[in-house]
Amino acid sequence: MQGVFVYEDVSYYFKDGAWYDSNHEPILPRQMKALNSLLLRDYNLSKASVQSLIAMSHAAQQQENYPLAVTFLREAWERASFSEKENITTQIVADYRIMGAPTSGVNFCKMASSECKGLLRYGPLLLEVGECFLDMGENEKAARWLQEAQSKSAGVDVTRLHDAIEQLL
């Protein structure tokens, strides 16, 4: 997906999930919100493949454009296979944490796990949600999620898990 958008009399280019100015330099974060709105108004994301949406989310994340990354990932989640949903859900929760919205991450996880049984057996997702609860100051819930992540350690970043557990002590 690519296109040219004019905002405040300046042309901006969107290509493969990333924004650039007329000099092909990444744009400032303050401009991204307005440009994201223009993009989402003009493009139908339902036509993009799951893999394309995931790739565009990675480019958006590299530009620290997490709201757009979450939009791409949520669209991908709707059509993804179960194994893809594990990774996509984990990344959405992580992006919400980065945006300072851990409650939104927990809420998305709740919705996703109610629609996709078995999702909460994925260790990296359990760790991410546990860290959300830490960010929210809900240490008892964090402890439960982190213990569950520890019991399903396949794919879990052990250093991050231990750091999170240390925060509880």
Short mmCIF file of N, CA and C in Angstrom, two decimals:
data_model
loop_
_atom_site.label_atom_id
_atom_site.label_comp_id
_atom_site.label_asym_id
_atom_site.label_seq_id
_atom_site.Cartn_x
_atom_site.Cartn_y
_atom_site.Cartn_z
N MET A 1 0.85 -1.15 0.00
CA MET A 1 0.00 0.00 0.00
C MET A 1 0.90 1.23 0.00
N GLN A 2 0.60 2.15 -0.91
CA GLN A 2 1.39 3.37 -0.97
C GLN A 2 0.52 4.50 -1.52
N GLY A 3 0.97 5.71 -1.28
CA GLY A 3 0.23 6.86 -1.78
C GLY A 3 0.89 8.16 -1.40
N VAL A 4 0.39 9.23 -1.98
CA VAL A 4 0.87 10.59 -1.70
C VAL A 4 -0.28 11.34 -1.04
N PHE A 5 0.02 12.01 0.05
CA PHE A 5 -0.98 12.77 0.79
C PHE A 5 -0.46 14.18 1.02
N VAL A 6 -1.35 15.16 0.90
CA VAL A 6 -0.99 16.55 1.14
C VAL A 6 -1.59 16.96 2.47
N TYR A 7 -0.72 17.47 3.33
CA TYR A 7 -1.14 17.95 4.64
C TYR A 7 -0.41 19.26 4.90
N GLU A 8 -1.17 20.31 5.20
CA GLU A 8 -0.62 21.65 5.42
C GLU A 8 0.28 22.07 4.26
N ASP A 9 -0.21 21.83 3.03
CA ASP A 9 0.46 22.21 1.78
C ASP A 9 1.80 21.53 1.56
N VAL A 10 2.04 20.43 2.23
CA VAL A 10 3.28 19.66 2.05
C VAL A 10 2.88 18.25 1.63
N SER A 11 3.61 17.69 0.68
CA SER A 11 3.35 16.33 0.22
C SER A 11 4.09 15.33 1.10
N TYR A 12 3.37 14.28 1.48
CA TYR A 12 3.95 13.19 2.27
C TYR A 12 3.68 11.89 1.54
N TYR A 13 4.60 10.97 1.69
CA TYR A 13 4.51 9.70 0.98
C TYR A 13 4.35 8.57 2.00
N PHE A 14 3.42 7.67 1.68
CA PHE A 14 3.22 6.50 2.51
C PHE A 14 3.60 5.29 1.67
N LYS A 15 4.53 4.49 2.18
CA LYS A 15 4.95 3.30 1.45
C LYS A 15 5.27 2.19 2.43
N ASP A 16 4.61 1.06 2.25
CA ASP A 16 4.87 -0.16 3.03
C ASP A 16 4.80 0.06 4.55
N GLY A 17 3.89 0.92 4.98
CA GLY A 17 3.68 1.10 6.41
C GLY A 17 4.42 2.27 7.03
N ALA A 18 5.17 3.02 6.25
CA ALA A 18 5.97 4.12 6.80
C ALA A 18 5.69 5.43 6.06
N TRP A 19 5.76 6.52 6.78
CA TRP A 19 5.58 7.86 6.23
C TRP A 19 6.93 8.51 5.94
N TYR A 20 6.99 9.29 4.84
CA TYR A 20 8.20 10.04 4.47
C TYR A 20 7.78 11.40 3.95
N ASP A 21 8.66 12.38 4.12
CA ASP A 21 8.39 13.69 3.55
C ASP A 21 8.93 13.73 2.11
N SER A 22 8.88 14.89 1.49
CA SER A 22 9.28 15.01 0.09
C SER A 22 10.77 14.73 -0.12
N ASN A 23 11.55 14.78 0.94
CA ASN A 23 12.98 14.43 0.86
C ASN A 23 13.22 12.97 1.21
N HIS A 24 12.14 12.22 1.34
CA HIS A 24 12.18 10.80 1.71
C HIS A 24 12.80 10.56 3.08
N GLU A 25 12.61 11.53 3.97
CA GLU A 25 13.03 11.41 5.36
C GLU A 25 11.79 11.06 6.19
N PRO A 26 11.97 10.30 7.27
CA PRO A 26 10.82 10.02 8.15
C PRO A 26 10.24 11.32 8.70
N ILE A 27 8.93 11.33 8.94
CA ILE A 27 8.27 12.55 9.40
C ILE A 27 8.24 12.64 10.92
N LEU A 28 7.87 13.80 11.40
CA LEU A 28 7.77 14.05 12.83
C LEU A 28 6.51 13.39 13.40
N PRO A 29 6.57 12.95 14.65
CA PRO A 29 5.40 12.30 15.27
C PRO A 29 4.14 13.16 15.27
N ARG A 30 4.27 14.49 15.41
CA ARG A 30 3.09 15.34 15.48
C ARG A 30 2.30 15.34 14.17
N GLN A 31 2.98 15.04 13.06
CA GLN A 31 2.31 15.00 11.77
C GLN A 31 1.64 13.65 11.51
N MET A 32 2.11 12.62 12.21
CA MET A 32 1.63 11.27 11.94
C MET A 32 0.14 11.10 12.20
N LYS A 33 -0.36 11.68 13.28
CA LYS A 33 -1.76 11.49 13.63
C LYS A 33 -2.67 11.98 12.51
N ALA A 34 -2.42 13.16 12.00
CA ALA A 34 -3.24 13.70 10.91
C ALA A 34 -3.09 12.86 9.64
N LEU A 35 -1.86 12.49 9.34
CA LEU A 35 -1.63 11.68 8.14
C LEU A 35 -2.24 10.28 8.27
N ASN A 36 -2.19 9.71 9.47
CA ASN A 36 -2.82 8.41 9.69
C ASN A 36 -4.32 8.50 9.39
N SER A 37 -4.95 9.58 9.83
CA SER A 37 -6.38 9.77 9.58
C SER A 37 -6.67 9.85 8.09
N LEU A 38 -5.84 10.59 7.36
CA LEU A 38 -6.02 10.67 5.91
C LEU A 38 -5.86 9.30 5.25
N LEU A 39 -4.86 8.58 5.67
CA LEU A 39 -4.60 7.25 5.12
C LEU A 39 -5.78 6.31 5.36
N LEU A 40 -6.25 6.25 6.60
CA LEU A 40 -7.31 5.32 6.95
C LEU A 40 -8.65 5.72 6.33
N ARG A 41 -8.80 6.98 6.02
CA ARG A 41 -10.01 7.44 5.32
C ARG A 41 -10.00 6.99 3.86
N ASP A 42 -8.81 6.98 3.25
CA ASP A 42 -8.70 6.72 1.81
C ASP A 42 -8.44 5.27 1.42
N TYR A 43 -7.98 4.46 2.36
CA TYR A 43 -7.63 3.07 2.03
C TYR A 43 -8.53 2.09 2.76
N ASN A 44 -8.86 1.02 2.05
CA ASN A 44 -9.65 -0.06 2.62
C ASN A 44 -8.68 -1.16 3.05
N LEU A 45 -8.42 -1.24 4.34
CA LEU A 45 -7.45 -2.22 4.85
C LEU A 45 -7.90 -3.65 4.65
N SER A 46 -9.20 -3.87 4.47
CA SER A 46 -9.69 -5.24 4.32
C SER A 46 -9.18 -5.90 3.03
N LYS A 47 -8.65 -5.11 2.13
CA LYS A 47 -8.10 -5.66 0.88
C LYS A 47 -6.66 -6.13 1.04
N ALA A 48 -6.00 -5.70 2.11
CA ALA A 48 -4.59 -6.08 2.34
C ALA A 48 -4.53 -7.47 2.96
N SER A 49 -3.50 -8.22 2.63
CA SER A 49 -3.32 -9.56 3.20
C SER A 49 -2.86 -9.45 4.65
N VAL A 50 -3.05 -10.53 5.38
CA VAL A 50 -2.59 -10.57 6.77
C VAL A 50 -1.10 -10.29 6.83
N GLN A 51 -0.32 -10.95 5.97
CA GLN A 51 1.13 -10.75 5.98
C GLN A 51 1.52 -9.32 5.63
N SER A 52 0.81 -8.71 4.70
CA SER A 52 1.08 -7.32 4.33
C SER A 52 0.78 -6.38 5.50
N LEU A 53 -0.33 -6.62 6.19
CA LEU A 53 -0.68 -5.79 7.35
C LEU A 53 0.36 -5.94 8.46
N ILE A 54 0.83 -7.16 8.69
CA ILE A 54 1.85 -7.38 9.71
C ILE A 54 3.14 -6.66 9.33
N ALA A 55 3.53 -6.76 8.06
CA ALA A 55 4.75 -6.09 7.59
C ALA A 55 4.62 -4.56 7.74
N MET A 56 3.45 -4.03 7.39
CA MET A 56 3.25 -2.58 7.53
C MET A 56 3.25 -2.17 9.00
N SER A 57 2.75 -3.04 9.87
CA SER A 57 2.78 -2.70 11.30
C SER A 57 4.22 -2.60 11.80
N HIS A 58 5.09 -3.47 11.29
CA HIS A 58 6.50 -3.42 11.71
C HIS A 58 7.14 -2.10 11.26
N ALA A 59 6.83 -1.66 10.03
CA ALA A 59 7.37 -0.38 9.55
C ALA A 59 6.84 0.77 10.39
N ALA A 60 5.55 0.73 10.73
CA ALA A 60 4.97 1.78 11.57
C ALA A 60 5.62 1.78 12.96
N GLN A 61 5.87 0.59 13.50
CA GLN A 61 6.53 0.50 14.81
C GLN A 61 7.93 1.10 14.75
N GLN A 62 8.65 0.87 13.66
CA GLN A 62 10.01 1.43 13.54
C GLN A 62 9.98 2.95 13.55
N GLN A 63 8.87 3.54 13.09
CA GLN A 63 8.73 4.99 13.13
C GLN A 63 8.05 5.46 14.42
N GLU A 64 7.86 4.53 15.35
CA GLU A 64 7.18 4.81 16.62
C GLU A 64 5.76 5.32 16.39
N ASN A 65 5.14 4.84 15.32
CA ASN A 65 3.77 5.18 14.97
C ASN A 65 2.88 4.02 15.46
N TYR A 66 2.84 3.86 16.77
CA TYR A 66 2.16 2.72 17.38
C TYR A 66 0.65 2.72 17.14
N PRO A 67 -0.03 3.87 17.14
CA PRO A 67 -1.47 3.81 16.84
C PRO A 67 -1.76 3.20 15.46
N LEU A 68 -0.96 3.55 14.46
CA LEU A 68 -1.16 2.97 13.12
C LEU A 68 -0.79 1.49 13.12
N ALA A 69 0.28 1.14 13.83
CA ALA A 69 0.68 -0.27 13.93
C ALA A 69 -0.45 -1.10 14.53
N VAL A 70 -1.07 -0.59 15.60
CA VAL A 70 -2.18 -1.32 16.23
C VAL A 70 -3.36 -1.44 15.26
N THR A 71 -3.63 -0.40 14.51
CA THR A 71 -4.72 -0.46 13.53
C THR A 71 -4.45 -1.56 12.50
N PHE A 72 -3.24 -1.61 11.98
CA PHE A 72 -2.88 -2.67 11.02
C PHE A 72 -3.01 -4.05 11.67
N LEU A 73 -2.50 -4.19 12.88
CA LEU A 73 -2.51 -5.49 13.55
C LEU A 73 -3.92 -5.94 13.91
N ARG A 74 -4.76 -5.03 14.32
CA ARG A 74 -6.15 -5.41 14.64
C ARG A 74 -6.87 -5.88 13.38
N GLU A 75 -6.61 -5.25 12.27
CA GLU A 75 -7.21 -5.69 11.01
C GLU A 75 -6.67 -7.07 10.64
N ALA A 76 -5.38 -7.28 10.80
CA ALA A 76 -4.78 -8.59 10.50
C ALA A 76 -5.35 -9.66 11.42
N TRP A 77 -5.55 -9.32 12.69
CA TRP A 77 -6.05 -10.28 13.68
C TRP A 77 -7.38 -10.87 13.25
N GLU A 78 -8.23 -10.05 12.66
CA GLU A 78 -9.57 -10.50 12.26
C GLU A 78 -9.52 -11.65 11.26
N ARG A 79 -8.47 -11.73 10.46
CA ARG A 79 -8.40 -12.75 9.40
C ARG A 79 -7.27 -13.76 9.60
N ALA A 80 -6.56 -13.65 10.69
CA ALA A 80 -5.36 -14.47 10.91
C ALA A 80 -5.72 -15.88 11.37
N SER A 81 -4.77 -16.79 11.17
CA SER A 81 -4.89 -18.15 11.70
C SER A 81 -4.63 -18.10 13.21
N PHE A 82 -4.92 -19.19 13.90
CA PHE A 82 -4.71 -19.23 15.35
C PHE A 82 -3.26 -18.93 15.70
N SER A 83 -2.32 -19.59 15.04
CA SER A 83 -0.90 -19.37 15.39
C SER A 83 -0.49 -17.92 15.11
N GLU A 84 -1.04 -17.31 14.08
CA GLU A 84 -0.74 -15.90 13.81
C GLU A 84 -1.36 -15.01 14.88
N LYS A 85 -2.56 -15.39 15.35
CA LYS A 85 -3.25 -14.59 16.36
C LYS A 85 -2.46 -14.54 17.67
N GLU A 86 -1.74 -15.60 18.00
CA GLU A 86 -0.91 -15.58 19.22
C GLU A 86 0.10 -14.45 19.13
N ASN A 87 0.83 -14.40 18.03
CA ASN A 87 1.87 -13.36 17.87
C ASN A 87 1.26 -11.98 17.70
N ILE A 88 0.18 -11.89 16.94
CA ILE A 88 -0.45 -10.58 16.70
C ILE A 88 -1.01 -10.02 18.00
N THR A 89 -1.69 -10.85 18.78
CA THR A 89 -2.24 -10.39 20.06
C THR A 89 -1.13 -9.90 20.97
N THR A 90 -0.05 -10.66 21.04
CA THR A 90 1.09 -10.27 21.87
C THR A 90 1.64 -8.92 21.44
N GLN A 91 1.75 -8.70 20.13
CA GLN A 91 2.30 -7.43 19.64
C GLN A 91 1.34 -6.28 19.90
N ILE A 92 0.04 -6.51 19.76
CA ILE A 92 -0.93 -5.45 20.04
C ILE A 92 -0.85 -5.04 21.51
N VAL A 93 -0.80 -6.02 22.41
CA VAL A 93 -0.69 -5.72 23.84
C VAL A 93 0.60 -4.94 24.11
N ALA A 94 1.70 -5.36 23.48
CA ALA A 94 2.98 -4.66 23.66
C ALA A 94 2.91 -3.22 23.16
N ASP A 95 2.28 -3.03 22.01
CA ASP A 95 2.17 -1.67 21.46
C ASP A 95 1.32 -0.78 22.36
N TYR A 96 0.24 -1.32 22.90
CA TYR A 96 -0.57 -0.53 23.84
C TYR A 96 0.27 -0.14 25.06
N ARG A 97 1.09 -1.07 25.56
CA ARG A 97 1.97 -0.74 26.70
C ARG A 97 2.91 0.40 26.34
N ILE A 98 3.53 0.31 25.17
CA ILE A 98 4.46 1.34 24.73
C ILE A 98 3.76 2.69 24.63
N MET A 99 2.49 2.69 24.21
CA MET A 99 1.73 3.94 24.10
C MET A 99 1.26 4.45 25.46
N GLY A 100 1.55 3.70 26.53
CA GLY A 100 1.12 4.11 27.86
C GLY A 100 -0.34 3.78 28.13
N ALA A 101 -0.85 2.77 27.43
CA ALA A 101 -2.25 2.37 27.58
C ALA A 101 -2.35 0.88 27.93
N PRO A 102 -1.75 0.47 29.08
CA PRO A 102 -1.78 -0.96 29.42
C PRO A 102 -3.19 -1.50 29.62
N THR A 103 -4.12 -0.67 30.07
CA THR A 103 -5.51 -1.12 30.23
C THR A 103 -6.10 -1.53 28.88
N SER A 104 -5.79 -0.78 27.83
CA SER A 104 -6.26 -1.15 26.49
C SER A 104 -5.65 -2.48 26.06
N GLY A 105 -4.40 -2.71 26.43
CA GLY A 105 -3.76 -3.99 26.12
C GLY A 105 -4.44 -5.15 26.81
N VAL A 106 -4.75 -4.99 28.09
CA VAL A 106 -5.45 -6.03 28.85
C VAL A 106 -6.83 -6.26 28.26
N ASN A 107 -7.53 -5.18 27.94
CA ASN A 107 -8.88 -5.31 27.37
C ASN A 107 -8.85 -6.02 26.01
N PHE A 108 -7.85 -5.70 25.19
CA PHE A 108 -7.75 -6.40 23.91
C PHE A 108 -7.49 -7.88 24.13
N CYS A 109 -6.62 -8.20 25.07
CA CYS A 109 -6.33 -9.60 25.37
C CYS A 109 -7.59 -10.33 25.82
N LYS A 110 -8.39 -9.70 26.67
CA LYS A 110 -9.64 -10.31 27.12
C LYS A 110 -10.56 -10.60 25.95
N MET A 111 -10.73 -9.62 25.06
CA MET A 111 -11.58 -9.80 23.89
C MET A 111 -11.03 -10.92 23.01
N ALA A 112 -9.74 -10.88 22.75
CA ALA A 112 -9.12 -11.87 21.87
C ALA A 112 -9.25 -13.27 22.44
N SER A 113 -9.01 -13.42 23.74
CA SER A 113 -9.06 -14.75 24.34
C SER A 113 -10.49 -15.27 24.44
N SER A 114 -11.47 -14.39 24.50
CA SER A 114 -12.87 -14.85 24.51
C SER A 114 -13.29 -15.33 23.13
N GLU A 115 -12.71 -14.77 22.09
CA GLU A 115 -13.03 -15.18 20.72
C GLU A 115 -12.14 -16.31 20.23
N CYS A 116 -11.01 -16.50 20.85
CA CYS A 116 -10.02 -17.46 20.37
C CYS A 116 -9.54 -18.31 21.54
N LYS A 117 -10.26 -19.36 21.82
CA LYS A 117 -9.94 -20.22 22.96
C LYS A 117 -8.53 -20.80 22.82
N GLY A 118 -7.84 -20.89 23.91
CA GLY A 118 -6.49 -21.44 23.91
C GLY A 118 -5.39 -20.41 23.76
N LEU A 119 -5.78 -19.17 23.49
CA LEU A 119 -4.80 -18.10 23.30
C LEU A 119 -3.96 -17.86 24.55
N LEU A 120 -4.56 -18.08 25.71
CA LEU A 120 -3.87 -17.78 26.96
C LEU A 120 -2.92 -18.89 27.40
N ARG A 121 -2.57 -19.76 26.49
CA ARG A 121 -1.53 -20.75 26.75
C ARG A 121 -0.20 -20.30 26.14
N TYR A 122 -0.17 -19.14 25.53
CA TYR A 122 1.01 -18.63 24.83
C TYR A 122 1.84 -17.78 25.79
N GLY A 123 2.99 -18.31 26.19
CA GLY A 123 3.83 -17.68 27.20
C GLY A 123 4.17 -16.22 26.96
N PRO A 124 4.62 -15.83 25.75
CA PRO A 124 4.95 -14.42 25.52
C PRO A 124 3.77 -13.47 25.75
N LEU A 125 2.57 -13.92 25.41
CA LEU A 125 1.38 -13.09 25.65
C LEU A 125 1.13 -12.96 27.15
N LEU A 126 1.27 -14.04 27.88
CA LEU A 126 1.07 -14.01 29.33
C LEU A 126 2.05 -13.02 29.98
N LEU A 127 3.29 -13.04 29.53
CA LEU A 127 4.30 -12.10 30.04
C LEU A 127 3.89 -10.66 29.75
N GLU A 128 3.46 -10.40 28.53
CA GLU A 128 3.09 -9.04 28.14
C GLU A 128 1.93 -8.53 28.98
N VAL A 129 0.92 -9.38 29.19
CA VAL A 129 -0.22 -8.97 30.01
C VAL A 129 0.20 -8.79 31.47
N GLY A 130 1.06 -9.65 31.96
CA GLY A 130 1.58 -9.48 33.32
C GLY A 130 2.28 -8.15 33.48
N GLU A 131 3.06 -7.76 32.48
CA GLU A 131 3.73 -6.45 32.53
C GLU A 131 2.73 -5.30 32.45
N CYS A 132 1.63 -5.49 31.72
CA CYS A 132 0.57 -4.47 31.71
C CYS A 132 0.03 -4.26 33.12
N PHE A 133 -0.25 -5.38 33.81
CA PHE A 133 -0.77 -5.25 35.17
C PHE A 133 0.26 -4.59 36.09
N LEU A 134 1.55 -4.87 35.88
CA LEU A 134 2.59 -4.17 36.64
C LEU A 134 2.51 -2.67 36.39
N ASP A 135 2.39 -2.30 35.11
CA ASP A 135 2.30 -0.88 34.76
C ASP A 135 1.09 -0.22 35.40
N MET A 136 0.02 -0.99 35.58
CA MET A 136 -1.22 -0.47 36.15
C MET A 136 -1.19 -0.48 37.68
N GLY A 137 -0.11 -1.04 38.26
CA GLY A 137 0.00 -1.11 39.71
C GLY A 137 -0.83 -2.21 40.34
N GLU A 138 -1.28 -3.15 39.54
CA GLU A 138 -2.08 -4.27 40.03
C GLU A 138 -1.17 -5.48 40.21
N ASN A 139 -0.41 -5.45 41.29
CA ASN A 139 0.65 -6.44 41.50
C ASN A 139 0.14 -7.86 41.68
N GLU A 140 -1.01 -8.04 42.33
CA GLU A 140 -1.52 -9.39 42.52
C GLU A 140 -1.88 -10.03 41.18
N LYS A 141 -2.55 -9.28 40.32
CA LYS A 141 -2.87 -9.80 38.99
C LYS A 141 -1.59 -10.02 38.19
N ALA A 142 -0.67 -9.10 38.31
CA ALA A 142 0.62 -9.24 37.61
C ALA A 142 1.30 -10.53 38.03
N ALA A 143 1.32 -10.80 39.31
CA ALA A 143 1.98 -12.01 39.82
C ALA A 143 1.36 -13.27 39.23
N ARG A 144 0.03 -13.31 39.16
CA ARG A 144 -0.64 -14.48 38.59
C ARG A 144 -0.27 -14.69 37.12
N TRP A 145 -0.29 -13.60 36.36
CA TRP A 145 0.03 -13.70 34.93
C TRP A 145 1.50 -14.06 34.72
N LEU A 146 2.38 -13.49 35.51
CA LEU A 146 3.81 -13.78 35.37
C LEU A 146 4.12 -15.21 35.78
N GLN A 147 3.47 -15.71 36.81
CA GLN A 147 3.66 -17.12 37.20
C GLN A 147 3.18 -18.05 36.10
N GLU A 148 2.07 -17.69 35.49
CA GLU A 148 1.54 -18.49 34.38
C GLU A 148 2.52 -18.45 33.19
N ALA A 149 3.08 -17.29 32.92
CA ALA A 149 4.07 -17.17 31.84
C ALA A 149 5.29 -18.03 32.14
N GLN A 150 5.69 -18.05 33.42
CA GLN A 150 6.85 -18.85 33.81
C GLN A 150 6.57 -20.34 33.62
N SER A 151 5.34 -20.76 33.85
CA SER A 151 5.00 -22.18 33.70
C SER A 151 4.91 -22.58 32.23
N LYS A 152 4.73 -21.62 31.35
CA LYS A 152 4.65 -21.88 29.91
C LYS A 152 5.80 -21.15 29.23
N SER A 153 6.98 -21.49 29.63
CA SER A 153 8.16 -20.69 29.29
C SER A 153 8.62 -20.77 27.84
N ALA A 154 8.06 -21.64 27.03
CA ALA A 154 8.49 -21.73 25.63
C ALA A 154 8.27 -20.39 24.93
N GLY A 155 9.33 -19.83 24.40
CA GLY A 155 9.24 -18.57 23.67
C GLY A 155 9.26 -17.33 24.54
N VAL A 156 9.27 -17.49 25.84
CA VAL A 156 9.26 -16.34 26.75
C VAL A 156 10.67 -15.78 26.90
N ASP A 157 10.78 -14.47 26.85
CA ASP A 157 12.05 -13.79 27.11
C ASP A 157 12.33 -13.92 28.61
N VAL A 158 13.22 -14.83 28.97
CA VAL A 158 13.47 -15.15 30.38
C VAL A 158 14.00 -13.95 31.14
N THR A 159 14.84 -13.14 30.52
CA THR A 159 15.38 -11.96 31.20
C THR A 159 14.25 -10.99 31.54
N ARG A 160 13.37 -10.73 30.58
CA ARG A 160 12.23 -9.85 30.84
C ARG A 160 11.33 -10.42 31.93
N LEU A 161 11.10 -11.72 31.90
CA LEU A 161 10.26 -12.36 32.90
C LEU A 161 10.85 -12.19 34.29
N HIS A 162 12.14 -12.45 34.41
CA HIS A 162 12.80 -12.30 35.72
C HIS A 162 12.79 -10.85 36.18
N ASP A 163 13.01 -9.92 35.27
CA ASP A 163 12.95 -8.49 35.62
C ASP A 163 11.57 -8.10 36.13
N ALA A 164 10.53 -8.61 35.47
CA ALA A 164 9.17 -8.30 35.87
C ALA A 164 8.88 -8.90 37.27
N ILE A 165 9.33 -10.12 37.48
CA ILE A 165 9.12 -10.76 38.79
C ILE A 165 9.87 -9.99 39.88
N GLU A 166 11.07 -9.52 39.55
CA GLU A 166 11.85 -8.72 40.51
C GLU A 166 11.09 -7.46 40.92
N GLN A 167 10.36 -6.86 40.01
CA GLN A 167 9.60 -5.66 40.33
C GLN A 167 8.52 -5.93 41.38
N LEU A 168 8.06 -7.18 41.43
CA LEU A 168 7.03 -7.54 42.40
C LEU A 168 7.59 -7.67 43.81
N LEU A 169 8.88 -7.93 43.91
CA LEU A 169 9.50 -8.16 45.22
C LEU A 169 9.79 -6.88 45.97
#
